[in-house]
Short mmCIF file of C-alpha atoms in Angstrom, two decimals:
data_model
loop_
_atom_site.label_atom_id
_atom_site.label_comp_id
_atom_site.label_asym_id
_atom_site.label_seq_id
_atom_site.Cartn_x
_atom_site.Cartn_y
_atom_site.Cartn_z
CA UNK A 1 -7.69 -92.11 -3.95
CA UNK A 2 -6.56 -89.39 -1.35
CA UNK A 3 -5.60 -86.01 -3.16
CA UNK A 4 -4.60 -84.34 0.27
CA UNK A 5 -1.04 -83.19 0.11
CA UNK A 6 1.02 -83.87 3.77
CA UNK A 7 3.10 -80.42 4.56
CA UNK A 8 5.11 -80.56 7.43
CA UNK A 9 4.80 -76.85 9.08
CA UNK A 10 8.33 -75.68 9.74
CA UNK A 11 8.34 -73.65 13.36
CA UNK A 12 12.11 -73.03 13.36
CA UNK A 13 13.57 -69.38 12.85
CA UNK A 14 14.71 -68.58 9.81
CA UNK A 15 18.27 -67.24 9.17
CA UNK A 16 18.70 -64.33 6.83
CA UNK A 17 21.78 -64.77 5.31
CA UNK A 18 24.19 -61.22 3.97
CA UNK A 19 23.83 -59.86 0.86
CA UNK A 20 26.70 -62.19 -1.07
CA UNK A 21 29.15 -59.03 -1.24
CA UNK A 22 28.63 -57.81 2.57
CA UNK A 23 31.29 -57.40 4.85
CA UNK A 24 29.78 -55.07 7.03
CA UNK A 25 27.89 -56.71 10.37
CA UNK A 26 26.37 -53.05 11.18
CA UNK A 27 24.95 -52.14 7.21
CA UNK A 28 21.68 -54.10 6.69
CA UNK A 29 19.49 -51.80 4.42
CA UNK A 30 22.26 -52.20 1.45
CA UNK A 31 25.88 -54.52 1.27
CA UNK A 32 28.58 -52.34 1.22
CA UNK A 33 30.61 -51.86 -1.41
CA UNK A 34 34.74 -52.28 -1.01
CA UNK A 35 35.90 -50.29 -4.03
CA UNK A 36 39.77 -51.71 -4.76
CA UNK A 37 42.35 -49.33 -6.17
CA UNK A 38 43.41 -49.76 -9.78
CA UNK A 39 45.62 -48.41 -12.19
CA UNK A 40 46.06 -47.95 -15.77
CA UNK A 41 44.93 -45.64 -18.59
CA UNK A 42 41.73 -44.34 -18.07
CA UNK A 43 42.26 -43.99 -14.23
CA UNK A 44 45.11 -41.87 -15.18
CA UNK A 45 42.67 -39.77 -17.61
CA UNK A 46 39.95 -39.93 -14.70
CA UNK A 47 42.55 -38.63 -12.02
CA UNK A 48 43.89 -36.27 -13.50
CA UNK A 49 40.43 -34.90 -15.52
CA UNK A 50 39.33 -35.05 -11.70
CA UNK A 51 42.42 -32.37 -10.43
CA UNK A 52 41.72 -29.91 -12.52
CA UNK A 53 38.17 -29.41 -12.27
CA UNK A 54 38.67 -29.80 -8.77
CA UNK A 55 41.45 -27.18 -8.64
CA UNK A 56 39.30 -24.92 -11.23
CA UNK A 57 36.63 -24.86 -8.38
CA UNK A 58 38.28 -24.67 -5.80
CA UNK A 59 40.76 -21.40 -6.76
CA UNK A 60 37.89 -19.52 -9.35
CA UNK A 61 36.08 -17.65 -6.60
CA UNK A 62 39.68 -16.77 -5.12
CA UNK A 63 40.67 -14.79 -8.52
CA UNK A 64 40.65 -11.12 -8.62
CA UNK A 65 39.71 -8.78 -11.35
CA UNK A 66 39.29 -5.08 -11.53
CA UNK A 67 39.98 -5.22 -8.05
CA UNK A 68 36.78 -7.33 -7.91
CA UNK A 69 35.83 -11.15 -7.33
CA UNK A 70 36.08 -12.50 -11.00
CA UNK A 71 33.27 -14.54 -10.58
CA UNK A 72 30.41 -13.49 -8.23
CA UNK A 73 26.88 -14.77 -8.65
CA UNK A 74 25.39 -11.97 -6.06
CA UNK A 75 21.66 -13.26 -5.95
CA UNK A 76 20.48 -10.55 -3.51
CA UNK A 77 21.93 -7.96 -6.07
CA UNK A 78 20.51 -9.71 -9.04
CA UNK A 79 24.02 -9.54 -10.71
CA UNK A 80 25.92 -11.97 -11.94
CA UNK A 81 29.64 -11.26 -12.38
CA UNK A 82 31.98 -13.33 -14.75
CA UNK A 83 35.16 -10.89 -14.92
CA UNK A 84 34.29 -8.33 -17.19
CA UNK A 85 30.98 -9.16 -17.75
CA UNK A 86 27.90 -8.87 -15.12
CA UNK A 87 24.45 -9.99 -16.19
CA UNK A 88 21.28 -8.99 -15.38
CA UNK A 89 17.78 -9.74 -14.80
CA UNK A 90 17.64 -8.61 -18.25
CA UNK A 91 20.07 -10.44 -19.49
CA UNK A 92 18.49 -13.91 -18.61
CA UNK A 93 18.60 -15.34 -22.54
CA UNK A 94 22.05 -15.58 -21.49
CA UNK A 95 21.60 -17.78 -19.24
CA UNK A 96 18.64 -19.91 -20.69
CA UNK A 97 21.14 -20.00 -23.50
CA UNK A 98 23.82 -21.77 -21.20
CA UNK A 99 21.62 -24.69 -19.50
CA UNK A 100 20.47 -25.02 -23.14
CA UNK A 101 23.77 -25.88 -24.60
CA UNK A 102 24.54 -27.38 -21.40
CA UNK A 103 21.27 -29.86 -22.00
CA UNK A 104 22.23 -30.51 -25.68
CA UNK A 105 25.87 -30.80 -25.05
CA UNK A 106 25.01 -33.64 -22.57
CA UNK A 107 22.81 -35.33 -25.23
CA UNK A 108 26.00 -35.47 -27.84
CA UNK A 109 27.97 -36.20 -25.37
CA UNK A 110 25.61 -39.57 -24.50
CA UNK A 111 25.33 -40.66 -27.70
CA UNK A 112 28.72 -41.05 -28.39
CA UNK A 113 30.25 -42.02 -25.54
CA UNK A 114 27.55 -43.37 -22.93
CA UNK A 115 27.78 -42.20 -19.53
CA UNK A 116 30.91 -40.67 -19.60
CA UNK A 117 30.26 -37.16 -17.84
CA UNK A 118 29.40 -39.21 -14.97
CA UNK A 119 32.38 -41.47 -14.62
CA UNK A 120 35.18 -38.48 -15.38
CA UNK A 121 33.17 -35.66 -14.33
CA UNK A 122 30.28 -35.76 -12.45
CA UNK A 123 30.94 -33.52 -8.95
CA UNK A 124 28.98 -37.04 -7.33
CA UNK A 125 32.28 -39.36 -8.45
CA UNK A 126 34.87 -36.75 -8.42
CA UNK A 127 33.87 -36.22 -4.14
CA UNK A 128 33.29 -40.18 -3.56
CA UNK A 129 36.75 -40.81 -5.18
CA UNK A 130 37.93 -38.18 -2.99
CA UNK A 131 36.99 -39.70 -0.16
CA UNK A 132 37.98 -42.92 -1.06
CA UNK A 133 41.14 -41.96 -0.97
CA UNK A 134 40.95 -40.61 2.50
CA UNK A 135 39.90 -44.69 3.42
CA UNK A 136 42.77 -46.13 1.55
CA UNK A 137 45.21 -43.49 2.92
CA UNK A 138 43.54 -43.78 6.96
CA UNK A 139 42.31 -47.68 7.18
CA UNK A 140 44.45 -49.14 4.16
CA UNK A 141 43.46 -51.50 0.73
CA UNK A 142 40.10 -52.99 0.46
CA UNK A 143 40.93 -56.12 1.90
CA UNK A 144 42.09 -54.06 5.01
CA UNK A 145 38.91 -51.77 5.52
CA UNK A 146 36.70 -55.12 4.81
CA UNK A 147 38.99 -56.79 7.46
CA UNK A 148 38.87 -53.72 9.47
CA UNK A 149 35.28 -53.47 9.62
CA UNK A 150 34.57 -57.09 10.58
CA UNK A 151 37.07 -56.78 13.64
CA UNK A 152 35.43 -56.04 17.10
CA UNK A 153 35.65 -51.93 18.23
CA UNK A 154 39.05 -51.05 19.47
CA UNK A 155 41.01 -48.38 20.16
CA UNK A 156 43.15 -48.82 16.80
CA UNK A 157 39.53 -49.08 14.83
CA UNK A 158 37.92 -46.35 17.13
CA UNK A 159 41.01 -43.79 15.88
CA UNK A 160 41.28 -44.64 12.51
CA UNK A 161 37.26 -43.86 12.55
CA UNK A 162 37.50 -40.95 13.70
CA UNK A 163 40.25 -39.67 11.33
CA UNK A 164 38.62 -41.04 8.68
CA UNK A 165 35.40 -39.21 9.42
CA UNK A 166 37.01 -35.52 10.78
CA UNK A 167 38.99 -35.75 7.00
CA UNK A 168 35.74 -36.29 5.46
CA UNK A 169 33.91 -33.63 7.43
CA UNK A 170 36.89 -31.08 7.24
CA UNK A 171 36.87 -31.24 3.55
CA UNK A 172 32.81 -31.22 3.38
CA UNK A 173 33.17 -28.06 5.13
CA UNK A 174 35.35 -26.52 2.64
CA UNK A 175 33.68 -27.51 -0.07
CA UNK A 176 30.73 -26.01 1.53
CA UNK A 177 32.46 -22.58 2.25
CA UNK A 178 34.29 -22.39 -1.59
CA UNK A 179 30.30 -23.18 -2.72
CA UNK A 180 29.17 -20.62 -1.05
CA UNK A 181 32.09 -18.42 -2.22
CA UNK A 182 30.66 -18.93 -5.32
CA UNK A 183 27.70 -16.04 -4.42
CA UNK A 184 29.15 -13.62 -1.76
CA UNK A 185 32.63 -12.12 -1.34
CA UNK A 186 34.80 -15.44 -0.68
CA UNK A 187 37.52 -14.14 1.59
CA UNK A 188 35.17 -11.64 4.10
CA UNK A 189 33.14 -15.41 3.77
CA UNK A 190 35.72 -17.27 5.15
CA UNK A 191 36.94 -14.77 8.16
CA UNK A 192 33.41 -14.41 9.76
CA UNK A 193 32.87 -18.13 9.58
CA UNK A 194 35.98 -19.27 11.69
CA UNK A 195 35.71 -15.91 13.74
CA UNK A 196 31.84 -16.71 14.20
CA UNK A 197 30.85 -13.61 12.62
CA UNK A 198 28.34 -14.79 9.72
CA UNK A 199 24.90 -13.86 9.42
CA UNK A 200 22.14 -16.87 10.64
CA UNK A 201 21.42 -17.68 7.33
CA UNK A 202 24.65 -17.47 5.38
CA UNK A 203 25.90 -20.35 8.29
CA UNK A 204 22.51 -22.56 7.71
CA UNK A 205 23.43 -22.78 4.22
CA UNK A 206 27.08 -23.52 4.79
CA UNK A 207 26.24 -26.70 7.51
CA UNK A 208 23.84 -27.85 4.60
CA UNK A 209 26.05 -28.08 1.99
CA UNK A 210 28.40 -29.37 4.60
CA UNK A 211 25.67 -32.41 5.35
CA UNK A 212 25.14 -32.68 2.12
CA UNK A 213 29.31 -32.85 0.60
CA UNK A 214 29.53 -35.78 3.62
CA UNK A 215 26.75 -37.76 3.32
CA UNK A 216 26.82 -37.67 -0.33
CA UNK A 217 30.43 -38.57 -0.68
CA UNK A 218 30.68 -40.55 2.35
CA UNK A 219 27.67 -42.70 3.06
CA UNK A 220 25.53 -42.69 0.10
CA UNK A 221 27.93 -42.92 -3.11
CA UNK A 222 26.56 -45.24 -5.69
CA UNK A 223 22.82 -44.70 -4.11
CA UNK A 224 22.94 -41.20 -5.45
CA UNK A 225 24.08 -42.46 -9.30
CA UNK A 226 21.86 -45.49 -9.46
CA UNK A 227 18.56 -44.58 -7.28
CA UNK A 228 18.53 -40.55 -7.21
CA UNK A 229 20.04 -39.01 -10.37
CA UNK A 230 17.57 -39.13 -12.94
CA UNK A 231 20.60 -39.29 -15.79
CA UNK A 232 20.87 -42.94 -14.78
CA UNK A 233 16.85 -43.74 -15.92
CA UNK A 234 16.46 -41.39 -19.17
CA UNK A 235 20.16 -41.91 -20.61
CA UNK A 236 19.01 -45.09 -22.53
CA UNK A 237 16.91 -43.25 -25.00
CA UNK A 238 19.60 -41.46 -26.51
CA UNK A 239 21.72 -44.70 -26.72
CA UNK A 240 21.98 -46.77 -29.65
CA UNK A 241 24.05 -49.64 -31.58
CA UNK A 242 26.55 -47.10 -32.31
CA UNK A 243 26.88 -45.60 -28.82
CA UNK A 244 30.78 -46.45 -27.04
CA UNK A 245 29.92 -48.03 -23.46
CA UNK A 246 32.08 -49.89 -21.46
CA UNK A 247 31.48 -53.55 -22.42
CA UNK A 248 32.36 -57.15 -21.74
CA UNK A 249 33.11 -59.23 -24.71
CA UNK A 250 31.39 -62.84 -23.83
CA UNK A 251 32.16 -64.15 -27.24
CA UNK A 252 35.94 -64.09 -26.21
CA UNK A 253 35.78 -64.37 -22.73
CA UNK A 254 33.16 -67.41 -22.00
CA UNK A 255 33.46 -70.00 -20.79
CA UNK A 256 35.20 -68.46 -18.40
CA UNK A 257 37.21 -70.42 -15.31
CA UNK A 258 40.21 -69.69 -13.22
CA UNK A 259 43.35 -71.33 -14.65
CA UNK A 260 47.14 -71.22 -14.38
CA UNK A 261 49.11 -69.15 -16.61
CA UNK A 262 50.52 -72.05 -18.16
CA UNK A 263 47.41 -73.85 -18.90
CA UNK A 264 45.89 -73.54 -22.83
CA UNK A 265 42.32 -73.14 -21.82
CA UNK A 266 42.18 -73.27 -25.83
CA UNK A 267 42.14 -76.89 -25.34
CA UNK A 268 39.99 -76.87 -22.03
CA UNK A 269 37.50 -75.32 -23.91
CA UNK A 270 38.00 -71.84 -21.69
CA UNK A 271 37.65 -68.30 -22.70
CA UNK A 272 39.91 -65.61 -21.83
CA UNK A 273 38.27 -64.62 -18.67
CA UNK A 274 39.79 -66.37 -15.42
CA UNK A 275 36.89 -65.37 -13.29
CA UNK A 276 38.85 -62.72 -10.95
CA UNK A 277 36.23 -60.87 -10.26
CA UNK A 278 38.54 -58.04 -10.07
CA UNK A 279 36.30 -55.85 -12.60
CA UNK A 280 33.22 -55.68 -9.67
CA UNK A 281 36.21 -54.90 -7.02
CA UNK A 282 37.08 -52.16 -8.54
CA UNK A 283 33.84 -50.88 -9.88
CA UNK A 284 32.49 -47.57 -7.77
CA UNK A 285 28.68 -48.80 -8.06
CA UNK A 286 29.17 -52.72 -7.64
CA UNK A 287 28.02 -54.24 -10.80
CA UNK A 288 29.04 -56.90 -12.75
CA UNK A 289 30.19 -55.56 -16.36
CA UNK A 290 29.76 -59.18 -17.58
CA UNK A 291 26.22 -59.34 -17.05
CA UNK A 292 25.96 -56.91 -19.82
CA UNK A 293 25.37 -53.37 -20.01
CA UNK A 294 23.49 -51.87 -17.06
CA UNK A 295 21.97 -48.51 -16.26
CA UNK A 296 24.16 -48.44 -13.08
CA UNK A 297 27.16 -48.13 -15.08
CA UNK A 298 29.31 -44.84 -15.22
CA UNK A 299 31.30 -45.03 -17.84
CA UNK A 300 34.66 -44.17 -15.69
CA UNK A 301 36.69 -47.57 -17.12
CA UNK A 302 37.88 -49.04 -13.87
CA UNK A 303 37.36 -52.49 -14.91
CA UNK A 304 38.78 -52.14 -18.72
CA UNK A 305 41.79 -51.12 -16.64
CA UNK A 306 41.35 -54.15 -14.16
CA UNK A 307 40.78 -56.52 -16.85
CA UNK A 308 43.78 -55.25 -19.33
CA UNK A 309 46.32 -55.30 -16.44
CA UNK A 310 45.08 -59.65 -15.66
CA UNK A 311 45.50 -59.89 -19.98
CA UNK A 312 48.62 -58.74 -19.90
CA UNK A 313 49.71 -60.79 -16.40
CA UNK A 314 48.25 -63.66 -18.57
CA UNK A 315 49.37 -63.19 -21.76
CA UNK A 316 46.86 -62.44 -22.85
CA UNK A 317 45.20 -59.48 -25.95
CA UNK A 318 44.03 -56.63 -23.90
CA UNK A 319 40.87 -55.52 -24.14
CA UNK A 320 38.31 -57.92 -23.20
CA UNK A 321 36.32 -55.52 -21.62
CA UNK A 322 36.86 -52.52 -23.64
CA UNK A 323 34.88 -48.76 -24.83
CA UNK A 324 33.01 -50.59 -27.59
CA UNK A 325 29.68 -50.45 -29.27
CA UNK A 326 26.67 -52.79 -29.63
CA UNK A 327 27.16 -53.13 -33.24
CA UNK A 328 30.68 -54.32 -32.80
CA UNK A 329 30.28 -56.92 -30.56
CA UNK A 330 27.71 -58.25 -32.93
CA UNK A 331 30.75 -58.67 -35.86
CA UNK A 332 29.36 -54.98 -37.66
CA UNK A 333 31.39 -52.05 -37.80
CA UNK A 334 30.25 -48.73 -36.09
CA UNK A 335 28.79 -45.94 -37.55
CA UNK A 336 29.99 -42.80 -36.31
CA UNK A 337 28.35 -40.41 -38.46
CA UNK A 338 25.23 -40.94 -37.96
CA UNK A 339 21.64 -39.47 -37.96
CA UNK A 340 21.29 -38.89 -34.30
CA UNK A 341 24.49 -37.87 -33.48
CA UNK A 342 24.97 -35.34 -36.01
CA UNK A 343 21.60 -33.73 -35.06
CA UNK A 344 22.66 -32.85 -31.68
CA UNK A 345 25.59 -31.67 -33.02
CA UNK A 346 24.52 -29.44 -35.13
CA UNK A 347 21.66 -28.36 -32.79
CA UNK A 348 24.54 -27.70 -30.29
CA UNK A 349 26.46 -26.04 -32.91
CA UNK A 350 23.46 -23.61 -33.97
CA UNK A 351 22.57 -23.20 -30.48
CA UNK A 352 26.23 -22.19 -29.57
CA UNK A 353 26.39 -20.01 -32.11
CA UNK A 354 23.05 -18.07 -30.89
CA UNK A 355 24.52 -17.58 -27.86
CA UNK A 356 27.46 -16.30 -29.09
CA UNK A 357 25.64 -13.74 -31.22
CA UNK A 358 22.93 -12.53 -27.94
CA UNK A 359 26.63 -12.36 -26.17
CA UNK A 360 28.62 -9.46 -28.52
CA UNK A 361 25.43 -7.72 -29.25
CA UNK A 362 24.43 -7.28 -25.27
CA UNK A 363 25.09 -3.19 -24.75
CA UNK A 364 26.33 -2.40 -21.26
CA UNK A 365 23.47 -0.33 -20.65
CA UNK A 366 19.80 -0.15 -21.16
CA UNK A 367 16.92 2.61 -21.44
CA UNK A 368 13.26 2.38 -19.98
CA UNK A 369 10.68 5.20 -21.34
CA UNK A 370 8.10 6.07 -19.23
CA UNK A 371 5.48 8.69 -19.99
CA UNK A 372 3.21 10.34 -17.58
CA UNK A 373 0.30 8.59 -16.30
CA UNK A 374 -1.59 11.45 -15.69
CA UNK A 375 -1.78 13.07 -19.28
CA UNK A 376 -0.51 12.12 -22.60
CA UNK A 377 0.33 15.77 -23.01
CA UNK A 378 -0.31 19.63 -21.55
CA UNK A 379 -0.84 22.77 -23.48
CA UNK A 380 1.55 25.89 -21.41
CA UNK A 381 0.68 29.22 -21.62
CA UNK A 382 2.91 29.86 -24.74
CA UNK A 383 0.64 27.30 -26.36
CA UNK A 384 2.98 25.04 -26.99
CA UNK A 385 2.36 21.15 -26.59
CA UNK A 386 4.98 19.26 -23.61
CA UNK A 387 5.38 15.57 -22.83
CA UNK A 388 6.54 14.26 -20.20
CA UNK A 389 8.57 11.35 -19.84
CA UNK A 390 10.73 9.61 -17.18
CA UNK A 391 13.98 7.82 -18.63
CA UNK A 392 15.03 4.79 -16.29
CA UNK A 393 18.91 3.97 -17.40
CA UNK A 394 20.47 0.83 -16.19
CA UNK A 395 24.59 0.51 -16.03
CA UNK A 396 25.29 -2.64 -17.04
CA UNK A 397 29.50 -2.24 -16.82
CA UNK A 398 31.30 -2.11 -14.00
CA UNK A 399 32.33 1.09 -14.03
CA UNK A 400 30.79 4.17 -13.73
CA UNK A 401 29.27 6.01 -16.85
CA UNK A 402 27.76 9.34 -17.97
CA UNK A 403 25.32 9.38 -20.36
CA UNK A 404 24.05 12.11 -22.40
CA UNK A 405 20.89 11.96 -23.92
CA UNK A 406 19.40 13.95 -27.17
CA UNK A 407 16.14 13.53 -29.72
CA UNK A 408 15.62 12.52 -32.96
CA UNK A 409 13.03 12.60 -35.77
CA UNK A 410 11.05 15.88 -34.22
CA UNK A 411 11.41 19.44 -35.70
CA UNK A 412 14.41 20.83 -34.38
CA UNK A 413 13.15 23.77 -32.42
CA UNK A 414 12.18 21.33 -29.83
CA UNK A 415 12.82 22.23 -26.24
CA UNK A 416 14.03 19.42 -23.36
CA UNK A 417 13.25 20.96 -20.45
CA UNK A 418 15.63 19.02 -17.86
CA UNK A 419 18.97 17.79 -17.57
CA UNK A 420 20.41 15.91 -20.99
CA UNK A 421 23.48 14.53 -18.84
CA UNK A 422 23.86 11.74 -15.83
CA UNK A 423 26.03 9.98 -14.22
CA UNK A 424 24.93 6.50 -13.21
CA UNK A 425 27.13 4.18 -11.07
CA UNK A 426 28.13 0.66 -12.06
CA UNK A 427 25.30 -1.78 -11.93
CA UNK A 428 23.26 1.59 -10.55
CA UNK A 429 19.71 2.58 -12.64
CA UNK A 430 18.95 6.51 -12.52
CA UNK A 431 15.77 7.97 -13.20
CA UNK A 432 15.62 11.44 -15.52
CA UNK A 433 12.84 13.04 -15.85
CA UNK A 434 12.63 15.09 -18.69
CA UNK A 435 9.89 16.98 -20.74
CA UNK A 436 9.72 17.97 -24.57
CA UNK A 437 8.17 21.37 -25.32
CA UNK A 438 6.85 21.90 -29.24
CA UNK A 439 5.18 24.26 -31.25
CA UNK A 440 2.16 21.90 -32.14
CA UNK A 441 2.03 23.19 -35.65
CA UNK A 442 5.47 22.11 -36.69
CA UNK A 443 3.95 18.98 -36.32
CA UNK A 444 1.02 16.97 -38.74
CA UNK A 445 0.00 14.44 -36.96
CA UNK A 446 -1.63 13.98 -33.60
CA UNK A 447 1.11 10.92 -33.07
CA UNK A 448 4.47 11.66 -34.05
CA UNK A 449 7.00 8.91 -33.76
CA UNK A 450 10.70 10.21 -32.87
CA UNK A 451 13.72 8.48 -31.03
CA UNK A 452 15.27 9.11 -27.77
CA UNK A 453 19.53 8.87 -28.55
CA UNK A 454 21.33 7.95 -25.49
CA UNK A 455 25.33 8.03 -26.16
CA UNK A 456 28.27 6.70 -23.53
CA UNK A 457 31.59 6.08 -24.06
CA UNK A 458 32.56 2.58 -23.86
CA UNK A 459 35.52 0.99 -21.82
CA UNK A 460 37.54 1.67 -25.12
CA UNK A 461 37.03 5.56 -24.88
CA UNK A 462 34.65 4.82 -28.34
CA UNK A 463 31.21 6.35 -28.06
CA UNK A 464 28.32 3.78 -27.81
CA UNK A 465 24.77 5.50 -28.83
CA UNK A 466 21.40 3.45 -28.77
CA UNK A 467 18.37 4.94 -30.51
CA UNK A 468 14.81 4.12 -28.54
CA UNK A 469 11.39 4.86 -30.13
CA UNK A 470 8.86 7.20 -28.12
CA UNK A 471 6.05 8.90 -29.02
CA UNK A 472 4.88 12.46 -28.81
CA UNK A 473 1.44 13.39 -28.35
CA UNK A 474 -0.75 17.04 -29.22
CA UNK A 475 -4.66 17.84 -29.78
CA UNK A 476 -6.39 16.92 -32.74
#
């Protein structure tokens, strides 16, 4: 018996066909996605969530306050300036108290409701729906940019290009300069740019952001949410049963087919999905919601919108694909309140109210001691025992302040030898030195512990006093 196998070798080329959803002959690394405009509840609540973070960022740095840009994050100053308050190197619990609440507010946030920051407000999909809207506006629906894209280059296609693209750059760039706004003064920012007055690096970092608003927005899009952003890989260990995602329901919806409205697909044996494919038109990373949930998802409720406008064109109860949990699909009923959920909140709670607490008790001004490094003390010719220190003050407001200084806790025929008032600009530090002259037996011990009292009055016209702990030295 012959076990050889006959295989006929094959020398023609082979033909690779498109990716099933391509429309694009020049793309090859990745199909295209088309994303189709869609109305309805959520889009509303995505639009509109979308203006006014949008219009927060844009008109913040462009507020005034005291005469001063409300908000100023002045890096080469090391001050950060939120209208009446300006933080400090010193003050940077503050801030490792914001990305902390940030970080645990994102956590609740996922637990409950899936990946919802990133479909309503995630700076990523706020710009690509942006500039989406420049396509539909410049080359028309999605049927008309796929149909535009597969024509031959003309001078109709060449100009509605190059709109396209100059609106996309033109807003990159002023998303770039309000970003930049952000951490130097906004409006001297925006009259050396156009008049080409800006410094070499200040214009490096406004052409990067630029770059970076553009190709983000307006080549890259779903590549950033499902290949780059590390939300998309982590976010499924802090989902559960219990979480809300956007979900298909197959138990109502399969078999699905296409069908006339009149038709009882009851008696076909049909679900109540017609197979439009209208929820992966309008879906901003390309999946298929009926495949199940998928870390590509975002949450933003384009195809629940999609979906509920064919029910009701059908006939049909809304809400085949719907915000809905694991657990519910499965015939259960959700659980809230549960373990997980209310331990970020109350970690966010706690964690909130810590930062609350390091907020009301931060003093607008802070004292250094520094003694001399040559000698703890030196015996005059009186015979009387001096120390010398060096006080460092920091102004914290932003105003200027005088400060008057005094001791505490030593006898009270002690002498300060140097000035006991300064004035200290806003967000200045001042150095005093000062020295304190005593009788060394008014005092018992070698060490004696005292205070230094520094008093200011604060923007109230109250007096603000802060007691620091020193030490005075004499012989044994």
């Amino acid at each position: 018996m012959n076990d050889k196998i006959d295989i006929k070798v094959d020398t023609s080329p082979v033909k690779i066909q498109p990716a099933k959803n391509s429309h694009s002959k020049v793309e090859s690394s990745r199909s295209r996605i088309y994303v189709r405009a869609v109305k309805g509840l959520y889009q509303t609540v995505r639009r509109r969530m979308g203006m006014v973070f949008l219009s927060a960022f844009m008109l913040l740095p462009w507020i005034n306050f005291n005469g001063q840009q409300a908000i100023l994050l002045d890096v080469e100053q090391q001050q950060f300036r939120f209208f009446a308050t300006t933080l400090w190197p010193q003050d940077l619990l503050l801030l490792t108290w914001i990305f902390i609440i940030a970080a645990f507010a994102l956590f609740f946030v996922t637990t409950f409701l899936g990946r919802v920051w990133c479909g309503y407000m995630c700076p990523q999909t706020v710009w690509t729906f942006i500039f989406i809207w420049f396509e539909e506006k410049i080359e028309g629906s999605r049927h008309q940019r796929m149909k535009l894209d597969d024509q031959q280059m003309s001078g109709k296609k060449l100009y509605k290009k190059v709109l396209k693209h100059t609106c996309w750059i033109l807003f990159s760039l002023y998303t770039s300069l309000t970003f930049i706004g952000y951490f130097v003064d906004i409006g001297q920012l925006f009259i050396d740019f156009f008049t080409f007055s800006t410094s070499m690096l200040i214009t490096a970092w406004v052409l990067f952001f630029t770059f970076c608003t553009y190709g983000n927005a307006g080549w890259m899009r779903e590549i950033m949410c499902t290949h780059i952003c590390p939300y998309a890989r982590f976010q499924s260990a802090m989902f559960d049963k219990d979480t809300f995602t956007v979900s298909y329901d197959a138990n109502r919806g399969e078999s699905r087919g296409p069908r006339s409205r009149k038709t009882d697909h009851k008696a076909k044996g049909l679900g109540d999905c017609i197979d439009c494919n209208l929820c992966v038109q309008v879906c901003p990373t390309g999946i298929d919601i009926r495949n199940g949930l998928q870390y590509e998802c975002i949450n933003c409720g384009a195809c629940i919108d999609a979906c509920d406008g064919v029910m009701d064109k059908m006939g049909y109860e809304k809400g085949l694909i719907s915000y809905t949990t694991e657990r519910k699909l499965e015939g259960g009923v959700t659980h809230i309140l549960r373990s997980k959920l209310v331990g970020y909140g109350a970690v966010l709670v706690v964690m909130m109210g810590l930062f609350v607490h390091e907020l009301y008790s931060r003093s607008a001004f802070d004292l250094d001691i520094i003694r001399d490094r040559n000698q703890l003390y030196r015996e005059n010719f009186n015979g009387h025992i001096e120390n010398t220190y060096t006080l460092k003050i920091l102004n914290k407001s932003q105003h200027n302040s005088v400060y008057t200084l005094s001791v505490d806790d030593l006898p009270s025929e002690v002498k300060w030898l140097g000035d006991k008032q300064i004035e200290v600009v806003s967000g200045g530090v001042a150095n005093l030195p000062v020295s304190l002259e005593l009788d060394p037996y008014l005092l018992d011990e070698a060490i004696t512990e005292f205070y230094f009292v520094i008093t200011v009055k604060n923007s109230a016209g109250e007096p603000e006093t802060q007691y620091h702990e020193s030490r005075f030295f004499k012989r044994r």
